[in-house]
Coordinates of C-alpha atoms in Angstrom, one line a residue:
M275 CA 55.9 -29.8 -4.3
I276 CA 53.6 -30.7 -1.4
Q277 CA 51.3 -27.8 -0.4
T278 CA 51.1 -27.4 3.2
V279 CA 48.0 -26.2 5.1
D280 CA 48.6 -23.1 7.5
E281 CA 47.0 -24.0 10.7
R282 CA 45.8 -20.4 11.2
T283 CA 43.4 -20.8 8.2
P284 CA 40.7 -22.2 9.9
M285 CA 40.8 -19.4 12.6
K286 CA 41.2 -16.9 9.9
G287 CA 37.8 -18.4 8.1
L288 CA 36.1 -18.3 11.5
G289 CA 37.4 -14.6 11.9
R290 CA 35.8 -13.8 8.5
I291 CA 32.7 -15.1 9.4
A292 CA 32.7 -13.3 12.5
A293 CA 33.4 -10.2 11.0
H294 CA 30.8 -10.8 8.1
G295 CA 28.3 -11.7 11.1
A296 CA 29.1 -8.2 12.7
S297 CA 27.6 -6.5 9.7
W298 CA 24.5 -8.0 9.6
P299 CA 21.4 -5.8 10.8
W300 CA 20.7 -5.4 14.3
W301 CA 17.4 -7.0 13.9
V302 CA 19.2 -10.3 12.4
H303 CA 21.3 -10.3 15.7
V304 CA 18.3 -10.3 18.0
S305 CA 16.3 -12.9 15.9
L306 CA 19.4 -15.2 15.9
I307 CA 19.5 -14.7 19.8
Y308 CA 15.5 -15.0 20.4
V309 CA 15.2 -17.9 18.3
A310 CA 18.0 -20.0 19.5
A311 CA 16.9 -19.3 23.2
R312 CA 13.4 -20.4 22.5
L313 CA 14.6 -23.5 20.6
V314 CA 16.6 -24.6 23.6
S315 CA 13.6 -23.7 25.8
A316 CA 11.5 -26.2 23.7
C317 CA 14.1 -28.9 23.9
I318 CA 13.5 -28.3 27.7
F319 CA 10.1 -28.4 27.1
M320 CA 9.9 -31.7 24.7
A321 CA 12.5 -33.8 27.4
A322 CA 10.0 -32.5 30.0
A323 CA 6.8 -33.6 28.6
L324 CA 8.7 -37.6 27.9
Q325 CA 8.5 -37.5 31.7
Q326 CA 5.0 -36.0 32.1
G327 CA 2.9 -38.4 33.9
V328 CA -1.0 -38.3 34.4
N329 CA -2.3 -35.3 34.1
P330 CA -5.9 -33.2 34.2
W331 CA -5.7 -32.4 30.5
F332 CA -4.1 -35.0 28.3
P333 CA -2.3 -38.9 28.3
P334 CA 0.7 -39.0 29.9
A335 CA 3.7 -38.2 27.8
P336 CA 2.1 -35.7 25.6
D337 CA 3.8 -33.9 22.5
Y338 CA 5.7 -30.8 22.4
W339 CA 2.4 -28.8 20.9
N340 CA -0.2 -30.3 23.5
F341 CA 2.7 -29.7 26.7
I342 CA 3.0 -26.1 26.0
T343 CA -0.8 -25.5 26.1
I344 CA -1.7 -26.2 29.8
W345 CA -2.5 -24.1 32.7
D346 CA -3.6 -21.0 31.9
G347 CA -3.7 -21.7 28.2
R348 CA -7.0 -23.4 28.7
W349 CA -8.4 -20.5 30.1
Y350 CA -7.3 -18.1 27.7
A351 CA -8.8 -20.7 25.1
E352 CA -12.0 -20.7 27.5
A353 CA -12.2 -16.9 27.2
A354 CA -11.7 -17.1 23.5
N355 CA -14.3 -19.5 22.7
N356 CA -16.8 -18.5 24.8
G357 CA -16.3 -15.2 25.8
Y358 CA -16.8 -14.0 29.5
P359 CA -19.8 -15.3 31.5
S360 CA -22.3 -12.3 32.3
T361 CA -23.3 -14.2 35.8
L362 CA -19.9 -15.1 37.9
P363 CA -20.3 -18.9 38.6
L364 CA -20.4 -19.9 42.2
N365 CA -18.9 -23.0 44.0
S366 CA -20.7 -25.5 45.9
S367 CA -19.9 -23.4 48.8
G368 CA -21.5 -20.2 47.4
N369 CA -18.6 -18.8 46.8
V370 CA -17.3 -17.1 43.3
A371 CA -15.5 -20.1 41.6
E372 CA -12.9 -20.1 39.1
N373 CA -13.6 -18.3 35.7
S374 CA -12.4 -16.5 32.7
W375 CA -12.6 -12.7 34.1
A376 CA -9.1 -13.3 35.7
F377 CA -7.7 -13.5 32.2
Y378 CA -7.3 -10.3 30.3
A379 CA -9.3 -10.3 26.9
L380 CA -6.7 -8.7 24.2
F381 CA -4.9 -12.2 23.9
P382 CA -7.8 -14.0 23.7
Y383 CA -9.6 -12.0 21.3
L384 CA -6.8 -11.9 18.7
A385 CA -6.5 -15.5 18.8
R386 CA -10.3 -15.5 18.3
A387 CA -9.9 -13.1 15.0
L388 CA -6.6 -15.1 13.8
G389 CA -8.6 -18.3 14.0
A390 CA -11.5 -16.3 12.0
L391 CA -9.0 -15.3 9.6
T392 CA -7.0 -18.6 9.1
G393 CA -9.0 -21.5 10.2
L394 CA -6.7 -22.0 12.8
A395 CA -8.3 -24.0 16.1
T396 CA -7.8 -21.7 19.5
L397 CA -4.6 -23.1 21.0
P398 CA -2.9 -23.2 18.0
A399 CA -3.7 -19.6 17.4
L400 CA -2.9 -18.6 21.0
T401 CA 0.5 -20.3 20.5
V402 CA 1.4 -18.4 17.2
I403 CA 0.4 -15.0 18.5
A404 CA 2.1 -15.7 21.4
M405 CA 5.6 -16.5 19.7
V406 CA 5.2 -13.9 17.3
A407 CA 4.9 -11.3 20.1
G408 CA 7.8 -12.8 22.0
L409 CA 9.8 -12.0 19.0
G410 CA 8.7 -8.8 18.6
A411 CA 9.3 -8.0 22.2
A412 CA 13.1 -8.8 21.7
F413 CA 12.9 -6.3 19.2
V414 CA 11.9 -3.5 21.2
V415 CA 13.3 -4.4 24.3
Y416 CA 17.0 -4.2 22.1
K417 CA 15.8 -0.6 20.9
L418 CA 14.9 0.1 24.2
F419 CA 18.4 -1.0 25.4
R420 CA 19.9 1.2 22.8
E421 CA 18.9 4.2 24.2
F422 CA 21.5 3.7 26.7
A423 CA 24.2 1.5 25.9
G424 CA 26.4 0.6 22.8
R425 CA 25.1 -2.4 20.3
N426 CA 27.0 -5.1 22.0
T427 CA 26.0 -4.3 25.6
A428 CA 22.5 -4.0 24.2
L429 CA 22.5 -7.5 22.4
W430 CA 24.0 -9.0 25.7
A431 CA 20.9 -7.9 27.6
V432 CA 18.5 -9.1 24.9
V433 CA 20.5 -12.5 25.1
F434 CA 20.1 -12.4 29.3
F435 CA 15.8 -11.3 28.7
S436 CA 15.9 -14.3 26.0
T437 CA 17.3 -16.7 28.5
F438 CA 16.1 -15.7 31.8
P439 CA 14.7 -18.5 33.8
V440 CA 10.8 -18.0 33.0
S441 CA 11.6 -16.9 29.2
P442 CA 10.0 -20.3 28.5
I443 CA 6.7 -18.2 29.1
L444 CA 7.5 -16.2 26.2
Q445 CA 6.9 -19.2 23.7
V446 CA 3.4 -20.9 25.6
P447 CA -0.2 -19.6 25.1
Y448 CA 0.1 -17.3 27.9
A449 CA -0.3 -13.3 27.4
E450 CA 3.2 -12.6 28.8
S451 CA 4.7 -12.3 25.5
L452 CA 2.0 -10.0 24.3
N453 CA 2.3 -7.8 27.3
T454 CA 5.9 -7.5 27.2
L455 CA 5.9 -6.4 23.5
L456 CA 3.4 -3.8 24.6
L457 CA 5.1 -2.9 27.8
A458 CA 8.3 -2.2 26.3
A459 CA 6.8 -0.3 23.4
S460 CA 5.2 1.8 26.2
L461 CA 8.5 2.6 28.0
L462 CA 10.5 3.3 24.7
L463 CA 8.0 6.1 24.0
V464 CA 8.2 7.4 27.1
V465 CA 12.3 7.4 27.4
R466 CA 11.7 9.3 23.7
R467 CA 9.3 11.5 25.5
K468 CA 6.5 10.9 23.0
Y469 CA 4.0 10.8 25.8
L470 CA 1.1 11.3 23.2
V471 CA 2.1 8.2 20.8
A472 CA 2.2 6.2 23.8
I473 CA -1.4 6.5 24.9
P474 CA -2.7 3.7 22.2
V475 CA -0.1 1.6 23.3
V476 CA -0.6 2.1 26.6
L477 CA -4.3 1.4 26.4
L478 CA -3.7 -1.8 24.8
M479 CA -1.3 -3.0 27.1
C480 CA -3.9 -2.2 30.2
L481 CA -6.0 -4.9 28.3
S482 CA -3.2 -7.5 27.9
R483 CA -2.0 -8.4 31.8
P484 CA -2.7 -6.2 35.1
T485 CA 0.3 -3.8 34.5
G486 CA -2.0 -0.6 34.3
V487 CA -1.6 0.3 37.8
P488 CA 2.3 0.2 38.2
F489 CA 2.4 2.0 34.7
A490 CA 0.2 4.9 36.0
A491 CA 2.2 4.8 39.1
M492 CA 5.5 5.5 37.1
A493 CA 3.7 8.1 34.7
G494 CA 2.5 10.1 37.7
L495 CA 5.9 9.9 39.6
L496 CA 7.6 10.7 36.4
L497 CA 5.3 13.7 35.9
V498 CA 6.1 15.0 39.5
H499 CA 9.8 14.3 38.6
H500 CA 9.6 16.8 35.6
L501 CA 7.4 19.3 37.2
W502 CA 10.4 19.8 40.1
K503 CA 13.1 19.9 37.3
R504 CA 10.9 22.4 35.3
F505 CA 9.9 24.4 38.4
G506 CA 12.4 23.7 41.3
R507 CA 15.9 23.0 41.2
R508 CA 17.4 22.7 38.0
A509 CA 18.9 19.3 36.8
T510 CA 22.7 18.9 37.8
G511 CA 23.2 17.2 34.4
A512 CA 25.1 14.7 35.8
L513 CA 25.6 11.6 34.0
P514 CA 25.0 8.2 34.6
E515 CA 28.6 6.0 35.3
F516 CA 27.5 2.9 33.1
G517 CA 26.7 2.9 29.5
T518 CA 28.2 3.9 26.2
L519 CA 25.3 6.3 25.4
P520 CA 24.8 8.5 28.6
R521 CA 21.7 10.8 28.2
A522 CA 22.0 14.4 28.6
A523 CA 19.9 16.4 31.1
H524 CA 16.8 17.6 29.9
V525 CA 14.2 19.9 31.2
P526 CA 11.0 19.2 30.1
T527 CA 9.0 21.5 28.0
P528 CA 4.9 22.9 28.8
R529 CA 4.4 20.8 25.9
E530 CA 5.7 17.9 27.3
L531 CA 4.6 18.3 30.6
A532 CA 0.8 18.8 29.3
S533 CA 1.3 15.9 27.1
L534 CA 2.7 13.7 30.1
G535 CA -0.2 14.7 32.5
A536 CA -2.4 13.2 29.5
L537 CA -0.6 9.8 29.6
V538 CA -1.0 9.6 33.5
V539 CA -4.8 10.5 33.0
V540 CA -5.4 8.1 30.1
S541 CA -2.7 5.3 32.2
A542 CA -5.1 5.3 35.2
S543 CA -7.9 5.1 33.2
G544 CA -6.7 2.0 31.7
A545 CA -5.6 0.6 34.3
L546 CA -9.4 0.4 35.7
A547 CA -10.7 -0.4 32.0
W548 CA -10.8 -4.1 32.7
P549 CA -12.2 -4.0 36.1
A550 CA -14.9 -1.6 35.0
I551 CA -15.7 -3.9 32.2
A552 CA -16.2 -6.9 34.5
W553 CA -18.2 -4.9 36.4
A554 CA -20.5 -3.7 33.2
V555 CA -20.8 -6.9 32.4
T556 CA -21.9 -8.5 35.4
G557 CA -23.4 -6.1 37.7
D558 CA -21.2 -6.4 40.4
P559 CA -18.4 -4.0 41.3
L560 CA -15.9 -6.3 42.9
A561 CA -16.1 -9.1 39.8
Y562 CA -12.5 -8.8 38.9
T563 CA -11.4 -8.6 42.4
K564 CA -13.7 -11.9 43.2
T565 CA -12.3 -13.8 40.8
E566 CA -8.6 -12.8 40.9
T567 CA -9.0 -13.8 44.5
V568 CA -10.1 -17.1 44.1
W569 CA -7.1 -19.0 43.2
R570 CA -5.5 -17.1 46.4
G571 CA -8.3 -18.6 48.5
D572 CA -8.7 -15.4 50.5
D573 CA -9.9 -12.1 50.3
L574 CA -7.6 -9.2 49.0
V575 CA -5.9 -7.6 51.7
L576 CA -3.1 -5.3 51.3
F577 CA 0.5 -6.5 52.0
K578 CA -0.7 -9.0 54.3
P579 CA 0.0 -12.0 52.5
W580 CA 4.0 -11.3 52.2
F581 CA 3.7 -11.5 56.0
D582 CA 1.7 -14.6 56.2
T583 CA 4.3 -16.2 53.3
G584 CA 7.3 -14.9 55.4
Q585 CA 6.3 -16.5 58.4
M586 CA 5.4 -19.4 56.8
L587 CA 8.7 -20.1 55.6
F588 CA 10.9 -18.2 58.3
G589 CA 9.0 -18.5 61.4
P590 CA 6.8 -16.2 63.5
V591 CA 9.7 -13.3 64.2
L592 CA 11.9 -13.9 61.0
G593 CA 8.5 -14.1 59.2
V594 CA 7.9 -10.7 59.9
L595 CA 11.1 -9.0 59.2
A596 CA 11.2 -11.2 55.9
P597 CA 9.5 -8.4 53.7
F598 CA 11.3 -5.4 55.1
V599 CA 14.3 -7.2 54.3
F600 CA 13.3 -7.9 50.9
V601 CA 12.4 -4.5 50.4
A602 CA 15.5 -3.2 51.5
A603 CA 17.6 -5.1 49.8
F604 CA 15.4 -4.2 46.4
A605 CA 16.0 -0.7 47.4
L606 CA 19.7 -1.0 47.5
L607 CA 19.6 -2.9 44.1
M608 CA 17.8 0.2 42.8
M609 CA 20.4 2.7 44.0
S610 CA 23.4 0.8 42.9
K611 CA 25.6 1.9 39.8
P612 CA 24.4 -0.2 37.3
V613 CA 20.7 0.2 37.7
R614 CA 20.8 4.0 38.4
A615 CA 22.4 4.0 34.7
L616 CA 18.9 2.9 33.3
G617 CA 17.6 6.4 33.8
T618 CA 14.6 8.1 35.4
E619 CA 11.8 6.2 33.7
L620 CA 13.0 2.9 33.7
R621 CA 14.3 3.1 37.5
L622 CA 10.8 4.4 38.0
W623 CA 9.1 1.3 36.2
C624 CA 10.9 -1.1 38.0
T625 CA 10.5 0.3 41.4
C626 CA 6.8 1.1 40.8
Y627 CA 6.2 -2.7 39.8
M628 CA 7.7 -4.1 42.3
G629 CA 5.9 -2.1 45.0
Y630 CA 2.7 -3.1 43.0
L631 CA 3.7 -7.0 43.6
V632 CA 4.2 -6.2 47.4
V633 CA 1.1 -4.1 48.2
F634 CA -1.5 -6.7 45.9
L635 CA 0.4 -9.9 45.1
Q636 CA 0.2 -13.1 47.1
P637 CA 3.7 -14.7 47.0
Q638 CA 3.6 -18.0 45.6
T639 CA 5.3 -20.0 42.6
S640 CA 3.7 -17.5 39.9
T641 CA 5.7 -15.0 41.4
F642 CA 8.6 -16.2 39.5
R643 CA 6.5 -15.6 36.4
M644 CA 5.5 -12.3 37.3
L645 CA 8.9 -11.2 37.6
L646 CA 9.5 -10.9 33.7
P647 CA 8.2 -7.2 33.4
L648 CA 11.3 -6.1 35.4
F649 CA 13.4 -6.9 32.0
P650 CA 15.2 -3.7 32.1
L651 CA 17.2 -5.0 34.9
A652 CA 18.8 -7.1 32.1
L653 CA 20.6 -4.3 30.8
S654 CA 22.2 -3.4 34.2
A655 CA 23.2 -7.0 34.2
A656 CA 25.0 -6.6 31.1
W657 CA 26.4 -3.8 32.2
L658 CA 28.1 -5.1 35.9
S659 CA 31.0 -6.7 33.8
R660 CA 32.2 -7.1 30.3
S661 CA 34.0 -10.2 30.8
K662 CA 32.8 -13.2 28.5
A663 CA 33.3 -15.7 31.1
Y664 CA 30.9 -13.4 33.6
R665 CA 28.4 -13.3 30.8
G666 CA 28.4 -16.8 29.6
T667 CA 28.1 -18.2 33.3
V668 CA 24.9 -16.0 33.9
V669 CA 23.3 -17.3 30.5
V670 CA 24.2 -21.1 31.4
M671 CA 22.9 -20.7 35.2
F672 CA 19.7 -19.1 33.4
I673 CA 19.5 -22.1 31.2
L674 CA 19.6 -24.3 34.0
L675 CA 17.1 -22.4 36.1
Q676 CA 14.9 -22.6 33.2
I677 CA 15.3 -26.8 33.4
V678 CA 14.1 -25.9 37.5
W679 CA 11.4 -23.9 36.5
I680 CA 9.8 -26.1 33.8
V681 CA 10.5 -29.9 35.6
W682 CA 9.1 -28.4 39.2
L683 CA 6.6 -25.7 37.9
W684 CA 5.2 -26.7 34.3
A685 CA 5.1 -30.4 34.4
W686 CA 1.9 -31.5 36.4
A687 CA 2.6 -33.8 39.6
Q688 CA -0.2 -33.8 42.0
L689 CA 0.7 -32.5 45.4
P690 CA -0.3 -35.2 48.4
G691 CA -3.1 -32.6 49.1
G692 CA -4.6 -32.3 45.7
G693 CA -3.3 -30.3 42.7
D694 CA 0.1 -28.7 41.6
Y695 CA 2.2 -25.9 42.3
P696 CA 1.0 -23.6 39.4
P697 CA 3.8 -21.9 37.0

């Protein structure tokens, strides 16, 4: 007798594999997603490194591990190895020169501690912390998304987070991965109304990157919102139109209001902690601000850089209107149905963070990297359509934009006037 092979057998086998995979714990799925995304980014980094020419750090065509340590990674290493200057350095013109006060201390000091424990050199220690913190951030981001969405949608949102065009920053010795971990944990605790538990996490977040000001603003506005719900008009109980796990209306208790008030005070104090430390060490009350503005070349003037950049890009008339158009477009995004489904806390965070950028930031190529804290919008993007074609297209476009970001901004190529655009 001749045995025949059922052509459907391989498909049945794949189906069994898929069914078995679906039963794996959530952290296995998130790990596989995140590690796969980082391997893709690593391949892009390695390809770009082969094309890297003469640069300020090492010979052309460096290996992967050297290539990912350039730019601010060297500043974090400086802070870890030598600490922070007690006197602000000056350049030949008598102005404050670039120095490590622009780089918050939690990340480099963790690397110093890891190096002391393991014997690792500073840059490898920074890289290890960044990679571990990035994976931890993916775990916490998933748990945050599960507060609002089902398992499949939350996993797709983690895919978007892990493949976002600037997501390669999560695997290099920058503080973004550590800050994202602490920010996501802070937001998760706030969403769960564990305000007192959030306090130490928020304080650590405030010492990792300058996200304390918008977080304090978010917490303050959330307190006002809850006070209105408690003592003003009662919540209507309307539920979001998107998501599989809508959150029921909740009227805060007096204890929750007091706890949230404490979080507001502590987060506001934490937001000022690093500038205050710089003042205490250097004796200059504007030490941090002076250092931050060195890279932009101008003094800090609120809002003005957006209009300057608008006029540079779009001319004297349209350039003045450009910031208003941008703010209006973002406001419409915040009022869209998929974003409204994120709930009050995450919508307030996205609004306050973008407001912080508009008030203080000088738009430049680094702005793309600074959009990473808007990661809750990944869940809104996953809600926009359940079509596999749509979601797959988003991932492909994100990976293509990673190539653009790494080749254009991470790889160093001297501009005609000197220097290069920073990532």
